[in-house]
Amino acid sequence: MVQSSILGFPRMGANRELKKATEAYWGGKLSQADLLTEAKRLRLEHWNIQKKAGVDVIPSNDFALYDQVLTHIQDFGAAPPRYTTQNLDPIDEYFAMGRGHQKGGVDVPSLEMVKWFDSNYHYVKPTLQDNQTFKLSANPKAVVEFIEAKEAGIITRPVLVGPVSFLALGKPDRDQTVSPIDLLDKLLPVYEELLTKLKAAGAETVQIDEPTLVFDLPAKTKAAFKPTYEKLAALGDKIPKIVFATYFGDIVHNIDALPTDVYAVHVDLVRNPEQLDTVIGALGPKTILSAGVVDGRNIWKNNLKRSIEIIEKAVQKLGKDRVIVATSSSLLHTPHTLASEKKLDPEIADWFSFAVEKASEVAVIAKAVTEGPAAVRAELEANAKSIQARATSKRTNDPKVKERQSKITPEFYNRKSEFPIRIAQQQKSLGLPLFPTTTIGSFPQTKEIRIQRNKFTKGEITAAEYEKFIEKEIQEVVKVQEELDLDVYVHGEPERNDMVQYFGERLDGYAFTTHAWVQSYGSRCVRPPIIVGDISRPAPMTVKESKYAVSISKKPMKGMLTGPITCLRWSFPRDDVHQSVQAEQLALALRDEVIDLEAAGVFVIQVDEPALREGLPLRSGKEREAYLDWAVKSFRLSVAGVQDSTQIHSHFCYSEFQDFFHAIAALDADVLSIENSKSDAKLLKVFVDEAYPRHIGPGVYDIHSPRVPSEQEIKDRIEEMLAYLKPEQLWIDPDCGLKTRQWAETKAALTNMVNAAKFYRQKY
Ligand code: GLN
Ligand code: ZN
């Protein structure tokens, strides 16, 4: 029979119970015992959901109080010494690595956290020593949770991060030089010990995640897979049977590195359905294919007919006992359940499927293939109806939008003149000094702002009252900027809850949820809006506030928009049209907004694209170039409609552009503001090497901390920057928006920043 399986389930709970419990524990309001009890309750609940849905293979150890990679760091004895020597209890040591610890005389920062592949989830980076040793913890979590499920009557398949990926995703600790993959021989015995314990506890199979096989890998890492899994295979019955799992990409380019002596291989057939034949051809003679056909990264209802076709194709080649129906990846990246969404339009709600619903989908697909479609006729009929309804719905298709897209011509992407002509005109009309100062957009989002916004959402104050309140906030922000003597003002974004949701709510083609939270890192969750149909702008979105701000300002006021790629990446995108099409629609909507802003007297306009880099396909080459091509085009499409004298800014929250500098240059933005205070000024070298002609504002201080940088520190920073950038190119600004800061520190830091800029203005 064809089995169904899930690679991992979201941990937070239907109402983010895990978030609430961990934060209460951190805040001293919940005991450790109560935290662990709550975590246990959630695990049990999630296993039962999957069991009830009819899933055959249910994962365990997919749960984590903070992050699954961090769990391994601790369970393998790979915590750096600065944590293990603090005498912290294991749970506190674990959280110390995840989020830092500053209590009871202990003061350690967290380990580095980075994005998990191209998702919005962040993992804690294994941080390794030159003399690293590994040791299995006395109570490995994988074993504890397997037994926990077994006692509840559920035999699970434990999930482990694989040894090669664990190391490949790691890095040497500061001042260390070890190449993590060289530690494999030391690490493998610990896996052997853990696997032996799992088998002894009763685990028949284990899922070992090796998603790094989808990358372009250094030769040494690539060569590590086969021997590693041969060694494990040599242990025979002493360990559970291994499901070797890859996801978020195809493995065709690394197919010669795929181990053949594992029990099963999992591949992501949502992202890369075309890899099916190659993978089947590379399987060992008895190896099972775990076919990931239900999307673990999105919220759309599965097209069951299409999935069944894929599975049947695999069954034809391998037989029913050698195919498992699976989610494409862990469901960690999807919200918990659609059942919580009481406010969604029922027409649209019928198109979605969150983790609980996806559990039923894998079960239905497996049953359809095992017993024949008649066994699940009702489910298949309802699914076909829903897929058809979505494809033909007016909510999805807007002929006017498509018509407009078809009329885009090459001129749409180009400013009227080249940069030298533009900047000369901008200098003339804006009259900015050397080293102009500005900020990135938001000013402190105070408690008062949140209270008023809430009141307005609940209908406790009228639109007119709320508008008055926002105007008052803008007045204050303008006054502060006057006092600080900044050169280009912003209105402060008091009306915006979130930089994507705010625009989504004003565009046609978006839907919003109330409970669809997805873990971003630790206890932090995000609730992305959903792009459901063709996007258009029914009315101006930001003009009113910007126009008002202009009317009360003596200096240039910068309009503030979120760019097309960031709107796309921080939403759940559609899966029925290519992302480039969605980006183009967003770009057209923003283009109208940019032109309207200009008409309203806003002659400096910033279009933020912090998400541009995270959308980069995981592998370099054709796919990455294609992405950059449409990403750059959509940015240009959104801004190119203005006059030469209007100055276009863009903003990025990082400064590592080495990999794709040509794309950053191709944006043709007049001014770029970027993060730089936490990274090395040396990163600016690329702007010199590539003879970047336009203006740049590398952030001169870190906005993530309440710390106020001194004027001297900022001067030192500017001095470093001047080693790379010409004085007439350099803008002075903070790293990012100030919304998470308090007013006092904001004013103090900006005062020092403006003084530092003035110092250099005198000097040059
Ligand atoms: N304009 C936005 C702000 O200042 C930019 C935020 C961001 O880059 N993440 O808040
Ligand atoms: Zn930023």
Short mmCIF file of C-alpha atoms in Angstrom, two decimals, residues 301-664:
data_model
loop_
_atom_site.label_atom_id
_atom_site.label_comp_id
_atom_site.label_asym_id
_atom_site.label_seq_id
_atom_site.Cartn_x
_atom_site.Cartn_y
_atom_site.Cartn_z
CA LYS A 301 -5.44 23.67 -1.22
CA ASN A 302 -3.69 20.84 -3.00
CA ASN A 303 -4.79 19.92 -6.49
CA LEU A 304 -5.48 16.32 -5.55
CA LYS A 305 -5.99 15.13 -9.10
CA ARG A 306 -2.58 16.43 -10.14
CA SER A 307 -0.87 14.97 -7.07
CA ILE A 308 -2.50 11.60 -7.64
CA GLU A 309 -1.19 11.62 -11.20
CA ILE A 310 2.35 12.22 -9.98
CA ILE A 311 2.10 9.50 -7.38
CA GLU A 312 0.63 7.07 -9.90
CA LYS A 313 3.47 7.75 -12.25
CA ALA A 314 5.91 6.85 -9.49
CA VAL A 315 3.86 3.78 -8.57
CA GLN A 316 4.00 2.55 -12.15
CA LYS A 317 7.77 2.49 -11.97
CA LEU A 318 8.28 1.43 -8.37
CA GLY A 319 5.14 -0.35 -7.20
CA LYS A 320 2.77 0.65 -4.40
CA ASP A 321 5.07 -0.45 -1.62
CA ARG A 322 7.89 1.76 -2.78
CA VAL A 323 6.07 5.08 -2.80
CA ILE A 324 5.13 7.31 0.15
CA VAL A 325 2.89 10.37 -0.28
CA ALA A 326 4.37 13.26 1.67
CA THR A 327 4.35 16.97 2.31
CA SER A 328 7.06 18.69 0.26
CA SER A 329 8.84 19.85 3.42
CA SER A 330 7.98 20.24 7.06
CA LEU A 331 4.65 22.05 7.56
CA LEU A 332 6.49 24.40 9.92
CA HIS A 333 6.11 27.08 7.27
CA THR A 334 2.32 26.94 7.14
CA PRO A 335 -0.23 28.22 9.67
CA HIS A 336 -1.96 25.78 12.01
CA THR A 337 -5.57 25.44 10.89
CA LEU A 338 -8.03 27.07 8.57
CA ALA A 339 -10.76 26.33 11.10
CA SER A 340 -9.63 29.37 13.13
CA GLU A 341 -10.39 31.77 10.28
CA LYS A 342 -13.88 33.02 11.05
CA LYS A 343 -13.68 36.24 9.10
CA LEU A 344 -12.51 35.00 5.71
CA ASP A 345 -14.89 35.29 2.82
CA PRO A 346 -16.17 31.70 2.41
CA GLU A 347 -15.49 31.76 -1.32
CA ILE A 348 -11.81 32.40 -0.66
CA ALA A 349 -11.53 30.27 2.45
CA ASP A 350 -12.47 27.26 0.33
CA TRP A 351 -9.22 27.66 -1.62
CA PHE A 352 -6.93 27.35 1.39
CA SER A 353 -5.39 24.53 3.30
CA PHE A 354 -3.24 25.00 6.40
CA ALA A 355 -1.30 22.34 8.31
CA VAL A 356 -4.30 20.49 9.77
CA GLU A 357 -6.00 20.42 6.37
CA LYS A 358 -2.80 19.38 4.59
CA ALA A 359 -2.60 16.39 6.92
CA SER A 360 -5.89 15.19 5.47
CA GLU A 361 -4.67 15.84 1.95
CA VAL A 362 -1.70 13.46 2.16
CA ALA A 363 -3.99 10.83 3.65
CA VAL A 364 -6.60 11.22 0.90
CA ILE A 365 -3.99 11.06 -1.87
CA ALA A 366 -2.48 7.88 -0.41
CA LYS A 367 -5.90 6.29 -0.06
CA ALA A 368 -6.87 7.21 -3.61
CA VAL A 369 -3.79 5.50 -5.00
CA THR A 370 -3.95 2.49 -2.69
CA GLU A 371 -7.65 1.71 -2.93
CA GLY A 372 -8.62 3.54 -6.09
CA PRO A 373 -10.38 6.89 -6.48
CA ALA A 374 -13.78 5.46 -5.56
CA ALA A 375 -12.61 5.12 -1.97
CA VAL A 376 -12.36 8.90 -1.63
CA ARG A 377 -14.85 10.00 -4.28
CA ALA A 378 -16.51 12.70 -2.19
CA GLU A 379 -13.19 14.29 -1.25
CA LEU A 380 -11.95 14.27 -4.83
CA GLU A 381 -15.16 15.77 -6.16
CA ALA A 382 -15.18 18.56 -3.59
CA ASN A 383 -11.52 19.26 -4.31
CA ALA A 384 -12.00 19.41 -8.07
CA LYS A 385 -14.91 21.77 -7.59
CA SER A 386 -12.89 24.06 -5.37
CA ILE A 387 -9.86 24.08 -7.71
CA GLN A 388 -12.15 24.88 -10.62
CA ALA A 389 -13.93 27.63 -8.70
CA ARG A 390 -10.65 29.29 -7.83
CA ALA A 391 -9.33 29.09 -11.38
CA THR A 392 -12.38 30.79 -12.80
CA SER A 393 -13.29 33.15 -9.97
CA LYS A 394 -13.62 36.86 -10.55
CA ARG A 395 -11.55 37.28 -7.40
CA THR A 396 -8.63 35.58 -9.12
CA ASN A 397 -8.86 36.99 -12.61
CA ASP A 398 -9.04 40.63 -13.50
CA PRO A 399 -8.94 41.13 -17.28
CA LYS A 400 -8.13 44.82 -16.80
CA VAL A 401 -4.94 43.95 -14.98
CA LYS A 402 -3.89 41.43 -17.62
CA GLU A 403 -4.66 43.91 -20.37
CA ARG A 404 -2.47 46.50 -18.70
CA GLN A 405 0.38 44.02 -18.28
CA SER A 406 0.23 43.16 -21.95
CA LYS A 407 0.77 46.81 -22.81
CA ILE A 408 4.04 47.27 -20.94
CA THR A 409 6.72 48.44 -23.36
CA PRO A 410 10.50 48.69 -22.81
CA GLU A 411 10.28 52.43 -22.06
CA PHE A 412 8.26 51.64 -18.96
CA TYR A 413 11.46 50.44 -17.30
CA ASN A 414 13.64 53.46 -17.96
CA ARG A 415 13.89 56.87 -16.37
CA LYS A 416 13.78 59.69 -18.87
CA SER A 417 17.50 60.48 -18.59
CA GLU A 418 20.67 58.93 -17.25
CA PHE A 419 21.78 59.54 -13.69
CA PRO A 420 24.16 62.48 -14.28
CA ILE A 421 21.39 64.51 -15.86
CA ARG A 422 18.89 63.48 -13.20
CA ILE A 423 21.08 64.25 -10.25
CA ALA A 424 21.98 67.68 -11.62
CA GLN A 425 18.27 68.53 -11.80
CA GLN A 426 17.60 67.04 -8.38
CA GLN A 427 20.45 69.07 -6.83
CA LYS A 428 18.97 72.17 -8.32
CA SER A 429 15.42 71.62 -7.18
CA LEU A 430 16.09 69.97 -3.81
CA GLY A 431 19.03 72.15 -2.83
CA LEU A 432 20.64 69.59 -0.54
CA PRO A 433 23.98 70.16 1.18
CA LEU A 434 26.97 67.83 1.00
CA PHE A 435 26.49 64.75 3.23
CA PRO A 436 22.69 65.09 3.32
CA THR A 437 21.05 63.57 6.35
CA THR A 438 17.82 61.57 6.37
CA THR A 439 16.14 58.64 8.09
CA ILE A 440 14.77 55.40 6.66
CA GLY A 441 11.09 56.10 7.22
CA SER A 442 9.51 55.10 10.48
CA PHE A 443 9.80 56.99 13.76
CA PRO A 444 8.96 55.40 17.15
CA GLN A 445 5.65 53.56 17.11
CA THR A 446 4.50 54.57 20.53
CA LYS A 447 1.95 52.86 22.73
CA GLU A 448 -0.40 55.73 22.00
CA ILE A 449 -0.21 55.00 18.27
CA ARG A 450 -1.08 51.35 18.84
CA ILE A 451 -3.96 52.27 21.15
CA GLN A 452 -5.49 54.67 18.62
CA ARG A 453 -5.04 52.21 15.76
CA ASN A 454 -6.76 49.52 17.80
CA LYS A 455 -9.61 51.85 18.66
CA PHE A 456 -10.02 52.71 15.01
CA THR A 457 -9.97 49.04 13.93
CA LYS A 458 -12.62 48.25 16.53
CA GLY A 459 -14.74 51.19 15.44
CA GLU A 460 -14.35 52.97 18.77
CA ILE A 461 -13.19 56.15 17.05
CA THR A 462 -14.27 57.51 13.66
CA ALA A 463 -12.11 57.69 10.56
CA ALA A 464 -12.02 61.47 10.91
CA GLU A 465 -10.83 61.22 14.51
CA TYR A 466 -8.16 58.72 13.57
CA GLU A 467 -7.03 60.90 10.70
CA LYS A 468 -6.71 63.87 13.04
CA PHE A 469 -4.61 61.75 15.37
CA ILE A 470 -2.30 60.65 12.52
CA GLU A 471 -1.92 64.28 11.41
CA LYS A 472 -0.92 65.24 14.91
CA GLU A 473 1.70 62.48 14.91
CA ILE A 474 3.05 63.69 11.56
CA GLN A 475 3.23 67.25 12.90
CA GLU A 476 5.31 66.05 15.80
CA VAL A 477 7.65 64.04 13.62
CA VAL A 478 8.12 67.02 11.30
CA LYS A 479 8.81 69.31 14.24
CA VAL A 480 11.40 66.93 15.65
CA GLN A 481 13.14 66.71 12.29
CA GLU A 482 13.20 70.52 12.08
CA GLU A 483 14.75 70.70 15.53
CA LEU A 484 17.28 68.04 14.61
CA ASP A 485 18.02 69.94 11.40
CA LEU A 486 17.77 66.87 9.16
CA ASP A 487 17.86 67.54 5.42
CA VAL A 488 15.29 65.17 3.93
CA TYR A 489 12.27 64.54 6.14
CA VAL A 490 9.93 61.59 6.40
CA HIS A 491 6.40 61.57 7.75
CA GLY A 492 7.23 58.79 10.21
CA GLU A 493 4.78 56.07 9.04
CA PRO A 494 2.52 56.33 12.14
CA GLU A 495 -0.44 55.03 10.11
CA ARG A 496 1.31 51.76 9.18
CA ASN A 497 1.01 48.59 11.20
CA ASP A 498 3.34 46.61 8.97
CA MET A 499 5.18 47.50 5.81
CA VAL A 500 3.46 44.87 3.66
CA GLN A 501 0.08 44.44 5.31
CA TYR A 502 -0.55 48.18 5.07
CA PHE A 503 -0.26 48.06 1.29
CA GLY A 504 -2.00 44.70 0.96
CA GLU A 505 -5.03 46.13 2.73
CA ARG A 506 -5.22 48.89 0.16
CA LEU A 507 -4.79 46.70 -2.91
CA ASP A 508 -7.32 44.50 -4.70
CA GLY A 509 -6.21 40.88 -4.94
CA TYR A 510 -5.17 40.39 -1.29
CA ALA A 511 -6.80 38.44 1.55
CA PHE A 512 -6.08 38.66 5.27
CA THR A 513 -6.28 36.13 8.05
CA THR A 514 -6.77 36.50 11.78
CA HIS A 515 -4.89 33.42 13.07
CA ALA A 516 -2.59 32.29 10.26
CA TRP A 517 0.65 32.78 12.18
CA VAL A 518 3.87 31.17 11.05
CA GLN A 519 7.00 30.85 13.18
CA SER A 520 9.75 33.21 12.08
CA TYR A 521 12.27 32.56 14.85
CA GLY A 522 12.09 31.53 18.48
CA SER A 523 8.76 32.74 19.80
CA ARG A 524 8.34 35.26 17.01
CA CYS A 525 5.59 34.63 14.49
CA VAL A 526 4.46 36.50 11.39
CA ARG A 527 1.05 36.58 9.74
CA PRO A 528 1.66 37.18 6.03
CA PRO A 529 -1.19 38.52 3.92
CA ILE A 530 -2.24 36.28 1.04
CA ILE A 531 -2.17 37.20 -2.63
CA VAL A 532 -5.29 35.55 -4.00
CA GLY A 533 -5.83 37.23 -7.34
CA ASP A 534 -4.66 39.76 -9.90
CA ILE A 535 -3.48 42.85 -8.06
CA SER A 536 -4.55 46.40 -8.70
CA ARG A 537 -4.78 49.67 -6.83
CA PRO A 538 -8.33 50.95 -6.49
CA ALA A 539 -7.22 54.27 -4.99
CA PRO A 540 -4.08 56.07 -3.81
CA MET A 541 -2.61 54.41 -0.72
CA THR A 542 -0.21 56.86 0.87
CA VAL A 543 -0.80 60.15 -0.88
CA LYS A 544 -3.00 61.72 1.78
CA GLU A 545 -0.44 61.37 4.57
CA SER A 546 2.54 62.34 2.41
CA LYS A 547 0.75 65.32 0.97
CA TYR A 548 -0.15 66.53 4.42
CA ALA A 549 3.45 66.07 5.53
CA VAL A 550 4.69 68.09 2.56
CA SER A 551 2.25 70.86 3.37
CA ILE A 552 3.74 71.42 6.81
CA SER A 553 7.43 70.94 5.95
CA LYS A 554 10.00 73.50 4.93
CA LYS A 555 12.40 70.88 3.62
CA PRO A 556 12.01 68.03 1.10
CA MET A 557 9.66 65.30 2.33
CA LYS A 558 10.38 61.71 1.31
CA GLY A 559 7.43 59.53 0.33
CA MET A 560 7.67 55.96 1.55
CA LEU A 561 6.56 52.79 -0.24
CA THR A 562 7.22 49.06 0.06
CA GLY A 563 8.63 47.67 -3.17
CA PRO A 564 7.05 44.97 -5.33
CA ILE A 565 9.48 42.19 -4.39
CA THR A 566 9.13 42.84 -0.68
CA CYS A 567 5.33 42.91 -0.97
CA LEU A 568 5.52 39.58 -2.79
CA ARG A 569 8.09 37.85 -0.56
CA TRP A 570 6.45 38.84 2.72
CA SER A 571 3.04 37.61 1.55
CA PHE A 572 1.90 34.10 0.74
CA PRO A 573 2.10 34.28 -3.06
CA ARG A 574 -0.30 32.67 -5.51
CA ASP A 575 0.74 29.29 -6.83
CA ASP A 576 -1.26 29.49 -10.05
CA VAL A 577 0.73 32.20 -11.81
CA HIS A 578 4.47 32.78 -11.84
CA GLN A 579 5.82 35.08 -9.14
CA SER A 580 7.20 37.40 -11.81
CA VAL A 581 3.63 38.07 -12.94
CA GLN A 582 2.56 38.92 -9.40
CA ALA A 583 5.59 41.19 -8.97
CA GLU A 584 4.74 42.96 -12.19
CA GLN A 585 1.17 43.58 -11.03
CA LEU A 586 2.43 44.94 -7.72
CA ALA A 587 4.88 47.11 -9.63
CA LEU A 588 2.16 48.60 -11.80
CA ALA A 589 0.08 49.42 -8.73
CA LEU A 590 3.10 51.06 -7.08
CA ARG A 591 3.97 52.89 -10.28
CA ASP A 592 0.61 54.67 -10.11
CA GLU A 593 1.24 55.50 -6.48
CA VAL A 594 4.69 56.91 -7.26
CA ILE A 595 3.27 59.10 -10.01
CA ASP A 596 0.44 60.27 -7.75
CA LEU A 597 2.92 61.13 -5.01
CA GLU A 598 4.95 63.19 -7.45
CA ALA A 599 1.81 64.98 -8.60
CA ALA A 600 1.04 65.73 -4.94
CA GLY A 601 4.39 67.48 -4.54
CA VAL A 602 6.48 64.66 -3.14
CA PHE A 603 9.76 64.88 -5.02
CA VAL A 604 11.79 62.34 -3.07
CA ILE A 605 10.30 58.86 -3.04
CA GLN A 606 11.77 55.79 -1.34
CA VAL A 607 10.76 52.32 -2.44
CA ASP A 608 11.99 49.79 0.14
CA GLU A 609 13.18 46.40 -1.10
CA PRO A 610 14.68 44.68 1.96
CA ALA A 611 13.41 41.29 0.75
CA LEU A 612 15.16 41.37 -2.61
CA ARG A 613 18.10 39.25 -1.50
CA GLU A 614 16.12 36.59 0.35
CA GLY A 615 14.25 35.80 -2.84
CA LEU A 616 17.50 34.76 -4.52
CA PRO A 617 17.19 31.16 -5.69
CA LEU A 618 19.35 28.85 -3.63
CA ARG A 619 21.70 27.99 -6.47
CA SER A 620 23.64 30.39 -8.62
CA GLY A 621 23.24 30.18 -12.35
CA LYS A 622 20.31 30.41 -14.72
CA GLU A 623 17.52 30.37 -12.18
CA ARG A 624 19.14 33.08 -10.05
CA GLU A 625 19.76 35.29 -13.05
CA ALA A 626 16.17 34.88 -14.19
CA TYR A 627 14.93 35.91 -10.75
CA LEU A 628 17.18 38.95 -10.62
CA ASP A 629 16.05 39.93 -14.06
CA TRP A 630 12.35 40.07 -13.19
CA ALA A 631 12.99 41.43 -9.70
CA VAL A 632 15.01 44.35 -11.05
CA LYS A 633 12.48 44.93 -13.79
CA SER A 634 9.61 45.15 -11.35
CA PHE A 635 11.48 47.66 -9.21
CA ARG A 636 12.27 49.78 -12.26
CA LEU A 637 8.71 49.49 -13.49
CA SER A 638 7.44 50.82 -10.17
CA VAL A 639 9.64 53.94 -10.11
CA ALA A 640 10.51 54.88 -13.69
CA GLY A 641 7.40 56.96 -14.36
CA VAL A 642 8.69 60.09 -12.64
CA GLN A 643 10.45 63.22 -13.90
CA ASP A 644 14.25 63.47 -13.80
CA SER A 645 14.03 65.98 -11.00
CA THR A 646 12.23 63.53 -8.72
CA GLN A 647 14.69 61.57 -6.64
CA ILE A 648 14.16 57.85 -6.21
CA HIS A 649 15.58 56.17 -3.12
CA SER A 650 15.65 52.51 -2.21
CA HIS A 651 16.54 50.80 1.04
CA PHE A 652 18.09 47.44 2.00
CA CYS A 653 18.65 46.16 5.54
CA TYR A 654 22.00 44.57 4.74
CA SER A 655 25.19 45.36 2.90
CA GLU A 656 26.37 42.08 1.40
CA PHE A 657 25.81 42.72 -2.27
CA GLN A 658 28.86 40.88 -3.62
CA ASP A 659 26.86 37.99 -5.08
CA PHE A 660 24.47 40.11 -7.06
CA PHE A 661 25.92 43.57 -7.31
CA HIS A 662 24.99 43.92 -10.97
CA ALA A 663 21.32 43.70 -9.94
CA ILE A 664 21.66 46.37 -7.27
#
